[in-house]
Tab-separated table of C-alpha atoms and ligand atoms in Angstrom:
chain	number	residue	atom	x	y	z
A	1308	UNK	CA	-167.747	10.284	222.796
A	1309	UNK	CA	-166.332	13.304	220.395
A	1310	UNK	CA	-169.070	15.357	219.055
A	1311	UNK	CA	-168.622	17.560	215.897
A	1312	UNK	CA	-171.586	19.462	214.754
A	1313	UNK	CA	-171.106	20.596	211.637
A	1314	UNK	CA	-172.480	23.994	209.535
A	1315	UNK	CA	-174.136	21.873	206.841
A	1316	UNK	CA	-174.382	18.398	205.135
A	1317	UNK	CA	-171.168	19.374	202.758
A	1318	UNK	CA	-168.770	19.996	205.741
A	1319	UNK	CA	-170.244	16.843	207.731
A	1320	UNK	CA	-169.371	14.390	204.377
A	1321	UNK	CA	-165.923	16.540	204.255
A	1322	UNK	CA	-165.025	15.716	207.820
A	1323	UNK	CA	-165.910	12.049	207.901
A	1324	UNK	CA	-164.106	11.447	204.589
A	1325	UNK	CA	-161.063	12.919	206.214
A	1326	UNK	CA	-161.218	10.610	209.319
A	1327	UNK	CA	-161.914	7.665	206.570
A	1328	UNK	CA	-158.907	8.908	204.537
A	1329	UNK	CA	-156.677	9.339	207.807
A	1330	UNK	CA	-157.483	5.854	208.849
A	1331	UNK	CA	-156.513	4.104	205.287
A	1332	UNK	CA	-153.257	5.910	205.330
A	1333	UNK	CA	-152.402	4.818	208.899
A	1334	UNK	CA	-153.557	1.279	208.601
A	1335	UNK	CA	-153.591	0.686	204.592
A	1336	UNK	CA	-155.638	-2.908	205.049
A	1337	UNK	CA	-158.061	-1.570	207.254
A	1338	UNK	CA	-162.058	-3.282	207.715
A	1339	UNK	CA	-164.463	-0.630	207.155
A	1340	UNK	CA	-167.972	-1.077	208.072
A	1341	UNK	CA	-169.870	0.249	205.806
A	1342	UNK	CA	-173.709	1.695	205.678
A	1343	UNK	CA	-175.813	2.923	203.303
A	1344	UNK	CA	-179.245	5.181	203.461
A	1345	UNK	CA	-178.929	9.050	202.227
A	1346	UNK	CA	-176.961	10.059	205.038
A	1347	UNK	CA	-173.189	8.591	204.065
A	1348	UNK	CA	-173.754	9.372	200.304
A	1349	UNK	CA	-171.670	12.683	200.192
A	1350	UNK	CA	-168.641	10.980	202.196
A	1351	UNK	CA	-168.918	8.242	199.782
A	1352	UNK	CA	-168.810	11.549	196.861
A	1353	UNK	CA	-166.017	13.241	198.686
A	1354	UNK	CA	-164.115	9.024	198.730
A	1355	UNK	CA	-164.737	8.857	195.067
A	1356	UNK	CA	-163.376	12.297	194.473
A	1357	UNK	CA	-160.424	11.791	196.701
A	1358	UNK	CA	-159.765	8.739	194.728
A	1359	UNK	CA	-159.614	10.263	191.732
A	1360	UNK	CA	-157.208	12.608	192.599
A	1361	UNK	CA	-154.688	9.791	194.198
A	1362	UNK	CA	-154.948	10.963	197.755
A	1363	UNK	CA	-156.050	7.597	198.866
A	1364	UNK	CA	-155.934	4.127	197.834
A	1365	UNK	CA	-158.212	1.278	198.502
A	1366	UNK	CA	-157.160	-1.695	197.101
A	1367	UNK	CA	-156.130	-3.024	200.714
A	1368	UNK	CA	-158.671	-2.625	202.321
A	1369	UNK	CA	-161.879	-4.733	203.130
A	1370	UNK	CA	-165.381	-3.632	203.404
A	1371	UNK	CA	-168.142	-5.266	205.629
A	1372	UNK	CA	-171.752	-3.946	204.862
A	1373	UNK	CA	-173.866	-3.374	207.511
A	1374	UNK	CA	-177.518	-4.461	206.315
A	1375	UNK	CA	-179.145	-5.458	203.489
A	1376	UNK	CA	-183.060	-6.561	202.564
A	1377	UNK	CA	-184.194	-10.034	202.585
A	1378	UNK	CA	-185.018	-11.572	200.276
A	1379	UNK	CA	-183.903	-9.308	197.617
A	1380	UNK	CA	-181.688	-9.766	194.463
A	1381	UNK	CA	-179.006	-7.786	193.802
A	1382	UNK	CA	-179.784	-5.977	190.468
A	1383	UNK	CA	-182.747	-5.053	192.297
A	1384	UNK	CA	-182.073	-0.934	192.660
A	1385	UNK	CA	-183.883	-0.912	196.066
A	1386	UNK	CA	-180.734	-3.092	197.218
A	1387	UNK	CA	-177.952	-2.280	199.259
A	1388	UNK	CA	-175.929	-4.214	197.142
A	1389	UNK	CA	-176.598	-2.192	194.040
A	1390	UNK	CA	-176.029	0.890	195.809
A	1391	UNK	CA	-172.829	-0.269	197.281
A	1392	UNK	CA	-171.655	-0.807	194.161
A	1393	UNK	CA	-173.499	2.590	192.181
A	1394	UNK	CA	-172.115	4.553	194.589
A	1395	UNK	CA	-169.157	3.933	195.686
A	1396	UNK	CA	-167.195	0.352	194.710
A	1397	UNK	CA	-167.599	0.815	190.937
A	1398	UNK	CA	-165.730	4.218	191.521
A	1399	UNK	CA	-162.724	3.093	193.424
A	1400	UNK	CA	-159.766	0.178	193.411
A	1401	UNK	CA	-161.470	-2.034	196.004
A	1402	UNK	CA	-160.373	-5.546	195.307
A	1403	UNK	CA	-164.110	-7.472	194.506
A	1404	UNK	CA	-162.586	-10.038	196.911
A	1405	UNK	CA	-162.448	-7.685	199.483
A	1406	UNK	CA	-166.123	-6.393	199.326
A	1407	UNK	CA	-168.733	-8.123	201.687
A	1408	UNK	CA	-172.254	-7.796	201.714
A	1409	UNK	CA	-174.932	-9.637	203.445
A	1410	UNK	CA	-175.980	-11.831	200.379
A	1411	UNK	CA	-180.485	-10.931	199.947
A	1412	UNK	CA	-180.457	-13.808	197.601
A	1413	UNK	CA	-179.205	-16.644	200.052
A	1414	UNK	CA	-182.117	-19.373	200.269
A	1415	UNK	CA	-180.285	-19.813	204.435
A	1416	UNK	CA	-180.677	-16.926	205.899
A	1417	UNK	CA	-179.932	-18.154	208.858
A	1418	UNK	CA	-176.544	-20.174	208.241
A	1419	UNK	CA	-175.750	-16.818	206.131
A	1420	UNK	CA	-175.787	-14.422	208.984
A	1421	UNK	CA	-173.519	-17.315	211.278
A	1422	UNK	CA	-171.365	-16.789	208.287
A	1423	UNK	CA	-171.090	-13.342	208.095
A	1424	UNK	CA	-170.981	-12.823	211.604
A	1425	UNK	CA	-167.782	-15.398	211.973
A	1426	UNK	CA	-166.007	-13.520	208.887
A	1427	UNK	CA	-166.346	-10.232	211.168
A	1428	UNK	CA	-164.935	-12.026	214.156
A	1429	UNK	CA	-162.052	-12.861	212.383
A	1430	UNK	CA	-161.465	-9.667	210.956
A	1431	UNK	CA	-162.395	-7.515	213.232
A	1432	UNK	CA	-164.157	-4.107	212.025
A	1433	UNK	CA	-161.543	-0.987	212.551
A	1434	UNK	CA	-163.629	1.710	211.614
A	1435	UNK	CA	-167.724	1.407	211.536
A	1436	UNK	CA	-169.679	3.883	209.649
A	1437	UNK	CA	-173.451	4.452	210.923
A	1438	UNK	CA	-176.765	6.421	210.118
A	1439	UNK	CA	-179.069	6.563	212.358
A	1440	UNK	CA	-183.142	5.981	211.768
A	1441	UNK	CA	-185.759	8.590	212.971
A	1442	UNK	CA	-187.038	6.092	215.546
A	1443	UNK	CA	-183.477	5.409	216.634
A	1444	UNK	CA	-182.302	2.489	215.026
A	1445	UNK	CA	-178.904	1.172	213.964
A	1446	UNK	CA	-178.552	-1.163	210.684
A	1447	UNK	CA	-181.468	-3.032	210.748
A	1448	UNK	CA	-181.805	-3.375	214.569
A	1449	UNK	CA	-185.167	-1.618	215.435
A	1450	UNK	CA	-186.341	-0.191	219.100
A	1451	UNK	CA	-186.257	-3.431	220.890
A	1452	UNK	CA	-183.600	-5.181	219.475
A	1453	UNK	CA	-181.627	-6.617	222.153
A	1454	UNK	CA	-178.163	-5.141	223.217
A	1455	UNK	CA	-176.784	-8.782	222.810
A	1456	UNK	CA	-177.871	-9.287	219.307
A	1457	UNK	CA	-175.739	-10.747	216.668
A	1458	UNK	CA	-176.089	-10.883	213.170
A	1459	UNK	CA	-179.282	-12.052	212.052
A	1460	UNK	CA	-182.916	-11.668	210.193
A	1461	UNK	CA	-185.016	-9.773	211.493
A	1462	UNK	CA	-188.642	-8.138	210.475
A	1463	UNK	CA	-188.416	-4.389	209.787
A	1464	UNK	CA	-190.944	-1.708	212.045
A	1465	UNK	CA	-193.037	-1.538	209.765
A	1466	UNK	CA	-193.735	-5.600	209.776
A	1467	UNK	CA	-193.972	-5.459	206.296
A	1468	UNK	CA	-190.289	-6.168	205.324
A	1469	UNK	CA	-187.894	-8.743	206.531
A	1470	UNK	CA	-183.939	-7.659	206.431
A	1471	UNK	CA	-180.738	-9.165	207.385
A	1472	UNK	CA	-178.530	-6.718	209.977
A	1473	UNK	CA	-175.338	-7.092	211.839
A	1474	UNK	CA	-176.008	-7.098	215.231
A	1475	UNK	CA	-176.179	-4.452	218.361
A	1476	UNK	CA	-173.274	-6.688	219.875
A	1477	UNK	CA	-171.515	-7.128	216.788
A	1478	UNK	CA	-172.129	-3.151	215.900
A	1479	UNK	CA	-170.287	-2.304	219.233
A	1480	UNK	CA	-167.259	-4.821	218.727
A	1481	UNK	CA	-165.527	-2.283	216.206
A	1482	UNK	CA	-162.549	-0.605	216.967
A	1483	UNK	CA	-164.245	2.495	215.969
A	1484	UNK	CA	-167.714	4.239	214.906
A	1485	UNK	CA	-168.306	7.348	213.006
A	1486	UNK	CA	-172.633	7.983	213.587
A	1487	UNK	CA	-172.948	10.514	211.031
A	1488	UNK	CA	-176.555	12.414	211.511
A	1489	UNK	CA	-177.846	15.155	209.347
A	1490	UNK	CA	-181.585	16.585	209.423
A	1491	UNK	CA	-183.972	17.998	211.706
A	1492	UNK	CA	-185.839	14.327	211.681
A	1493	UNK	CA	-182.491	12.991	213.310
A	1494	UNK	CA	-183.366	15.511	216.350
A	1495	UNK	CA	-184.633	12.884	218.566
A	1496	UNK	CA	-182.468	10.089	218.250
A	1497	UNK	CA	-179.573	12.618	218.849
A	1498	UNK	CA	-180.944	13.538	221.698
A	1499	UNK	CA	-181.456	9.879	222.914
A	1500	UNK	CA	-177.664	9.324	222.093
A	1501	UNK	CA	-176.294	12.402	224.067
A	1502	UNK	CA	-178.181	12.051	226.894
A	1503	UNK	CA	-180.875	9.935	227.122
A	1504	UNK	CA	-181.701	6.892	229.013
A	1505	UNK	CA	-179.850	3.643	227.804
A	1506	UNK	CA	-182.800	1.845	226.173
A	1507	UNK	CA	-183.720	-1.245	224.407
A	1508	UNK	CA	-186.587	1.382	222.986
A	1509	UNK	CA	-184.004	3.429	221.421
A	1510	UNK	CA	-180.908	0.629	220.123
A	1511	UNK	CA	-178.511	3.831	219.175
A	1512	UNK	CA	-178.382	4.926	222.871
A	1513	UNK	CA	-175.944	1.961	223.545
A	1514	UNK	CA	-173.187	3.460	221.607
A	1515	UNK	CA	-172.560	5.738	224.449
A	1516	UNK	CA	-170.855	3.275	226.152
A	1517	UNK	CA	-168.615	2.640	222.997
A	1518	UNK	CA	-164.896	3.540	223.815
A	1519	UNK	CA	-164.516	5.255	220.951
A	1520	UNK	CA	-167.258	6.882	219.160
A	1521	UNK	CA	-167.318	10.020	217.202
A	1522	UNK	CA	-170.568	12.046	216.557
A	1523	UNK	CA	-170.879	14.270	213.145
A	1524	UNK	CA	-173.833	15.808	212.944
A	1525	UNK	CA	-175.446	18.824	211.831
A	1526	UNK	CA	-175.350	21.658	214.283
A	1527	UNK	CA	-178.857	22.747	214.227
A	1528	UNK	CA	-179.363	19.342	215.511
A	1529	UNK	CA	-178.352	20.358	219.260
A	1530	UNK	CA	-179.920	24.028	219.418
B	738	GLP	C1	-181.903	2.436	206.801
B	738	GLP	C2	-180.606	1.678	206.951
B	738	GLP	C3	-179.755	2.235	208.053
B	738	GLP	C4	-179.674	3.749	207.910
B	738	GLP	C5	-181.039	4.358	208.057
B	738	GLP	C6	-181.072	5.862	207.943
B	738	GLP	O1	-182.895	1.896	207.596
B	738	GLP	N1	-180.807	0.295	207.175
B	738	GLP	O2	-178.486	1.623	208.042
B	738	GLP	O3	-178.798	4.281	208.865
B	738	GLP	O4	-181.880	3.817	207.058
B	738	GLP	O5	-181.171	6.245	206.615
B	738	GLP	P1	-181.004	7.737	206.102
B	738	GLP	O6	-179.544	8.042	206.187
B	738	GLP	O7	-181.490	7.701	204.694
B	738	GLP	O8	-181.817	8.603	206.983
């Protein structure tokens, strides 16, 4: 695991956009994994800005989404769909046939997950980006979500909300994750990560087995 803490929110977007831009130019059709929340909206900024300026190019590469509600429909604003696409496709030279999204609108949620989770297995994820929740989660998978799990639906903490998430299994299959975690809220689940116990209760401590992780997060975050 390679931890970076970071002086603020603006370097932390800064140095995960340069990983993200270091990977396109080394491996031009790349499979990002992509998340949403208001953690990875200043890399997807500093992507957009890069962009404009012609220091990267995207119209190789393919994007997998991590999560989205269910059921929702996509002009909904709550969606991740729409804020894929607000914040960050709309902005760049993705192909449209290269964007992937759990679809909120699918009356089979079921035979959509197999779906999506068979599309990932055939092209595998380089590069996953993840936030992580207060109470630890990752994507959609809440404290105890099973290490095993694959794409599916699940009900959100809260048991008032069903979503669809890639999986804990299917989460840890990528080549590569970037956690990025900014915010004294984020404290705990750090912690968890770093050092402690490996824990159904607390579904981002398994990416400390992950070969290849990096950690950005904020530095007050570890004092
Ligand atoms: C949501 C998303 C997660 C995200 C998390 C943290 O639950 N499903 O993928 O990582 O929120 O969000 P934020 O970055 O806003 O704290």
């Amino acid at each position: 695991m390679l931890i970076i803490k970071t002086k603020n929110y603006n370097k932390l977007s800064k140095i995960a956009c340069e990983i993200i831009i270091k990977e396109i130019l080394k491996k031009p059709n790349i499979n990002i994994g992509f998340a949403t929340g208001s953690t990875p909206l200043g890399l997807y900024k500093k992507l957009v800005s890069a962009y404009k300026k012609k220091k990267v190019d995207f119209s190789k590469i393919a994007s997998f989404n991590l999560d989205e509600y269910y059921p929702i429909k996509k002009s909904n604003k709550k969606s991740y769909y729409y804020y894929m696409f607000k914040n960050l496709f709309n902005h760049i030279n993705i192909k449209k046939s290269n964007i992937n999204l759990l679809n909120g609108e699918t009356k089979n949620p079921d035979k959509e997950c197999r779906d999506y989770e068979n599309k990932i297995k055939k092209n595998p994820i380089d590069i996953q980006i993840l936030g992580v929740g207060v109470n630890g989660h990752i994507g959609f998978n809440e404290p105890g979500s099973d290490f095993n799990s694959l794409t599916r639906l699940v009900e959100l903490a809260d048991f008032k909300e069903k979503a669809l998430t890639v999986g804990i299994k299917t989460i840890m299959k990528s080549k590569k994750i970037i956690l990025l975690a900014s915010g004294k809220n984020k404290k705990s689940a750090i912690r968890c990560l770093i050092k402690g116990n490996i824990n159904k209760k607390c579904p981002v401590s398994i990416l400390r087995r992950h070969k290849n992780l990096v950690v950005i997060a904020d530095r007050e975050m570890f004092d």
